[in-house]
Structure formats: C-alpha cells, structure tokens
Amino acid sequence: MTAPPPLLHLGDRTALADVAAAAGLDRDAALAFLASQEGTDEVRAEPAQAVDVGVTAVPTFIFDRKVVLQGAQSPKLILELSPRSPRERSRPPPSGSTLTRPNATFRGTAPQL
C-alpha cells in the first residue's frame, strides 16, 4: 500500500508550482503566473457565470452547454446525459434530470467536463 500524498497548503505558491511541474508544466512559468495578477478577472467572474446559468448546487454538471444537472445524481443518469456523438447531443435529455436550461448563455469558457 502506498502512502497518501502529503497535504499541501493551497496558498503556498512553491507547493503549487511543484504540483504544476509534476503535471508537466514549466515550474518557473507557474511561479511567475502565481505571482502575477493574470487570470484574476476571469476567476472573479466565475461565480457570476455560475449564477447566470443557474448553478445553485454542488456538484453541478453542464453538458454540451445545454443541460445542467445539479446535486447528487445516479451514475446512470450522468452517463445518459453525457453526450458522446452529435446524434446523441440532439436528443432531449432523459426524464429525471433536475434542471435543463437550453437557452443558457455562457460568457467566457464553459466548464470542461
């Protein structure tokens, strides 16, 4: 049995840069990014974007920028809603989904699933 990874303080830029490097990113570039204000506006805008598309629960899954599934759901329902092909994306969501917002608009980048 392997030991669990060490706990990291999310406010420790050095620890975050180490994680970035372990994921294959340039450690020095990660440190420079973390020391900058780059991305601040986008991060601050995300809560408003979530409200705009109707996010009121955790977890929330957004499929194909059309269907929002909120709260604890069965894996079967999540798989049914997860689009795999253009043909499947054109189907209406199955009954049992807790929220659909086909006209929701996204500013910036929608969450990646």
PDB file of C-alpha atoms in Angstrom:
ATOM      1  CA  MET A   1       0.000   0.000   0.000  1.00  0.00           C
ATOM      2  CA  THR A   2       1.377   3.396  -0.939  1.00  0.00           C
ATOM      3  CA  ALA A   3       1.390   6.322   1.434  1.00  0.00           C
ATOM      4  CA  PRO A   4      -1.095   9.104   0.732  1.00  0.00           C
ATOM      5  CA  PRO A   5       0.322  12.226  -0.863  1.00  0.00           C
ATOM      6  CA  PRO A   6       1.418  14.941   1.541  1.00  0.00           C
ATOM      7  CA  LEU A   7      -1.058  17.660   2.381  1.00  0.00           C
ATOM      8  CA  LEU A   8      -0.414  20.903   0.530  1.00  0.00           C
ATOM      9  CA  HIS A   9      -1.305  24.415   1.560  1.00  0.00           C
ATOM     10  CA  LEU A  10      -3.147  25.926  -1.403  1.00  0.00           C
ATOM     11  CA  GLY A  11      -1.759  29.353  -0.550  1.00  0.00           C
ATOM     12  CA  ASP A  12       1.838  28.128  -0.870  1.00  0.00           C
ATOM     13  CA  ARG A  13       2.960  29.206  -4.337  1.00  0.00           C
ATOM     14  CA  THR A  14       6.047  26.997  -4.180  1.00  0.00           C
ATOM     15  CA  ALA A  15       3.922  23.913  -3.452  1.00  0.00           C
ATOM     16  CA  LEU A  16       1.549  24.801  -6.292  1.00  0.00           C
ATOM     17  CA  ALA A  17       4.480  25.288  -8.683  1.00  0.00           C
ATOM     18  CA  ASP A  18       5.778  21.860  -7.652  1.00  0.00           C
ATOM     19  CA  VAL A  19       2.386  20.345  -8.480  1.00  0.00           C
ATOM     20  CA  ALA A  20       2.390  22.146 -11.842  1.00  0.00           C
ATOM     21  CA  ALA A  21       5.862  20.752 -12.578  1.00  0.00           C
ATOM     22  CA  ALA A  22       4.750  17.248 -11.607  1.00  0.00           C
ATOM     23  CA  ALA A  23       1.913  17.647 -14.122  1.00  0.00           C
ATOM     24  CA  GLY A  24       4.405  18.515 -16.872  1.00  0.00           C
ATOM     25  CA  LEU A  25       4.183  22.317 -16.778  1.00  0.00           C
ATOM     26  CA  ASP A  26       7.163  24.628 -16.512  1.00  0.00           C
ATOM     27  CA  ARG A  27       7.754  25.260 -12.795  1.00  0.00           C
ATOM     28  CA  ASP A  28       9.246  28.740 -13.263  1.00  0.00           C
ATOM     29  CA  ALA A  29       6.387  29.781 -15.552  1.00  0.00           C
ATOM     30  CA  ALA A  30       3.913  28.539 -12.945  1.00  0.00           C
ATOM     31  CA  LEU A  31       5.650  30.562 -10.226  1.00  0.00           C
ATOM     32  CA  ALA A  32       5.603  33.667 -12.421  1.00  0.00           C
ATOM     33  CA  PHE A  33       1.901  33.178 -13.161  1.00  0.00           C
ATOM     34  CA  LEU A  34       1.070  32.711  -9.482  1.00  0.00           C
ATOM     35  CA  ALA A  35       2.964  35.891  -8.579  1.00  0.00           C
ATOM     36  CA  SER A  36       1.112  37.895 -11.237  1.00  0.00           C
ATOM     37  CA  GLN A  37      -2.438  39.209 -11.449  1.00  0.00           C
ATOM     38  CA  GLU A  38      -3.004  37.307 -14.698  1.00  0.00           C
ATOM     39  CA  GLY A  39      -6.306  35.428 -14.641  1.00  0.00           C
ATOM     40  CA  THR A  40      -7.678  37.410 -11.693  1.00  0.00           C
ATOM     41  CA  ASP A  41     -10.574  38.913 -13.656  1.00  0.00           C
ATOM     42  CA  GLU A  42     -11.575  35.508 -15.013  1.00  0.00           C
ATOM     43  CA  VAL A  43     -11.531  33.907 -11.571  1.00  0.00           C
ATOM     44  CA  ARG A  44     -13.602  36.721 -10.090  1.00  0.00           C
ATOM     45  CA  ALA A  45     -16.134  36.431 -12.943  1.00  0.00           C
ATOM     46  CA  GLU A  46     -16.728  32.696 -12.476  1.00  0.00           C
ATOM     47  CA  PRO A  47     -19.275  32.953  -9.623  1.00  0.00           C
ATOM     48  CA  ALA A  48     -21.400  35.341 -11.709  1.00  0.00           C
ATOM     49  CA  GLN A  49     -21.161  32.988 -14.688  1.00  0.00           C
ATOM     50  CA  ALA A  50     -22.344  30.124 -12.490  1.00  0.00           C
ATOM     51  CA  VAL A  51     -25.351  32.142 -11.337  1.00  0.00           C
ATOM     52  CA  ASP A  52     -26.122  33.151 -14.939  1.00  0.00           C
ATOM     53  CA  VAL A  53     -26.511  29.514 -15.999  1.00  0.00           C
ATOM     54  CA  GLY A  54     -28.498  28.520 -12.928  1.00  0.00           C
ATOM     55  CA  VAL A  55     -25.900  26.805 -10.747  1.00  0.00           C
ATOM     56  CA  THR A  56     -27.391  26.515  -7.279  1.00  0.00           C
ATOM     57  CA  ALA A  57     -25.963  23.206  -6.076  1.00  0.00           C
ATOM     58  CA  VAL A  58     -22.765  21.244  -5.716  1.00  0.00           C
ATOM     59  CA  PRO A  59     -21.990  19.221  -7.677  1.00  0.00           C
ATOM     60  CA  THR A  60     -23.240  20.707 -10.926  1.00  0.00           C
ATOM     61  CA  PHE A  61     -22.570  19.103 -14.311  1.00  0.00           C
ATOM     62  CA  ILE A  62     -23.022  21.092 -17.516  1.00  0.00           C
ATOM     63  CA  PHE A  63     -23.337  19.032 -20.676  1.00  0.00           C
ATOM     64  CA  ASP A  64     -22.738  20.489 -24.123  1.00  0.00           C
ATOM     65  CA  ARG A  65     -23.523  23.970 -22.772  1.00  0.00           C
ATOM     66  CA  LYS A  66     -27.199  22.984 -22.880  1.00  0.00           C
ATOM     67  CA  VAL A  67     -28.105  20.715 -19.981  1.00  0.00           C
ATOM     68  CA  VAL A  68     -27.373  21.474 -16.341  1.00  0.00           C
ATOM     69  CA  LEU A  69     -27.612  18.593 -13.878  1.00  0.00           C
ATOM     70  CA  GLN A  70     -27.429  19.593 -10.233  1.00  0.00           C
ATOM     71  CA  GLY A  71     -26.964  17.817  -6.966  1.00  0.00           C
ATOM     72  CA  ALA A  72     -26.176  14.199  -6.235  1.00  0.00           C
ATOM     73  CA  GLN A  73     -27.326  12.065  -9.154  1.00  0.00           C
ATOM     74  CA  SER A  74     -27.004   8.435 -10.080  1.00  0.00           C
ATOM     75  CA  PRO A  75     -24.065   7.473 -12.295  1.00  0.00           C
ATOM     76  CA  LYS A  76     -26.614   6.056 -14.754  1.00  0.00           C
ATOM     77  CA  LEU A  77     -28.314   9.440 -15.200  1.00  0.00           C
ATOM     78  CA  ILE A  78     -24.973  11.232 -15.538  1.00  0.00           C
ATOM     79  CA  LEU A  79     -23.900   8.783 -18.244  1.00  0.00           C
ATOM     80  CA  GLU A  80     -27.245   9.164 -20.030  1.00  0.00           C
ATOM     81  CA  LEU A  81     -26.819  12.929 -20.140  1.00  0.00           C
ATOM     82  CA  SER A  82     -23.163  12.847 -21.135  1.00  0.00           C
ATOM     83  CA  PRO A  83     -23.111  13.404 -24.922  1.00  0.00           C
ATOM     84  CA  ARG A  84     -20.901  11.087 -26.919  1.00  0.00           C
ATOM     85  CA  SER A  85     -21.806  11.964 -30.501  1.00  0.00           C
ATOM     86  CA  PRO A  86     -23.563  14.737 -32.442  1.00  0.00           C
ATOM     87  CA  ARG A  87     -26.605  12.483 -32.854  1.00  0.00           C
ATOM     88  CA  GLU A  88     -26.822  11.890 -29.123  1.00  0.00           C
ATOM     89  CA  ARG A  89     -26.450  15.617 -28.440  1.00  0.00           C
ATOM     90  CA  SER A  90     -29.596  16.281 -30.481  1.00  0.00           C
ATOM     91  CA  ARG A  91     -31.726  14.026 -28.249  1.00  0.00           C
ATOM     92  CA  PRO A  92     -33.761  15.660 -25.493  1.00  0.00           C
ATOM     93  CA  PRO A  93     -32.431  14.928 -22.005  1.00  0.00           C
ATOM     94  CA  PRO A  94     -33.968  11.912 -20.276  1.00  0.00           C
ATOM     95  CA  SER A  95     -36.692  12.443 -17.735  1.00  0.00           C
ATOM     96  CA  GLY A  96     -35.314  12.685 -14.254  1.00  0.00           C
ATOM     97  CA  SER A  97     -32.789  15.429 -14.961  1.00  0.00           C
ATOM     98  CA  THR A  98     -33.226  18.050 -12.289  1.00  0.00           C
ATOM     99  CA  LEU A  99     -32.696  21.121 -14.460  1.00  0.00           C
ATOM    100  CA  THR A 100     -32.318  21.870 -18.116  1.00  0.00           C
ATOM    101  CA  ARG A 101     -31.548  25.307 -19.490  1.00  0.00           C
ATOM    102  CA  PRO A 102     -31.351  25.013 -23.279  1.00  0.00           C
ATOM    103  CA  ASN A 103     -31.112  28.782 -23.712  1.00  0.00           C
ATOM    104  CA  ALA A 104     -28.430  29.368 -21.084  1.00  0.00           C
ATOM    105  CA  THR A 105     -25.643  31.584 -22.268  1.00  0.00           C
ATOM    106  CA  PHE A 106     -22.045  31.273 -21.240  1.00  0.00           C
ATOM    107  CA  ARG A 107     -19.624  34.146 -21.007  1.00  0.00           C
ATOM    108  CA  GLY A 108     -16.048  33.097 -21.454  1.00  0.00           C
ATOM    109  CA  THR A 109     -15.225  29.418 -21.268  1.00  0.00           C
ATOM    110  CA  ALA A 110     -17.854  26.979 -20.100  1.00  0.00           C
ATOM    111  CA  PRO A 111     -16.746  24.318 -17.635  1.00  0.00           C
ATOM    112  CA  GLN A 112     -14.939  21.436 -19.252  1.00  0.00           C
ATOM    113  CA  LEU A 113     -16.225  18.001 -18.353  1.00  0.00           C
TER     114      LEU A 113
END
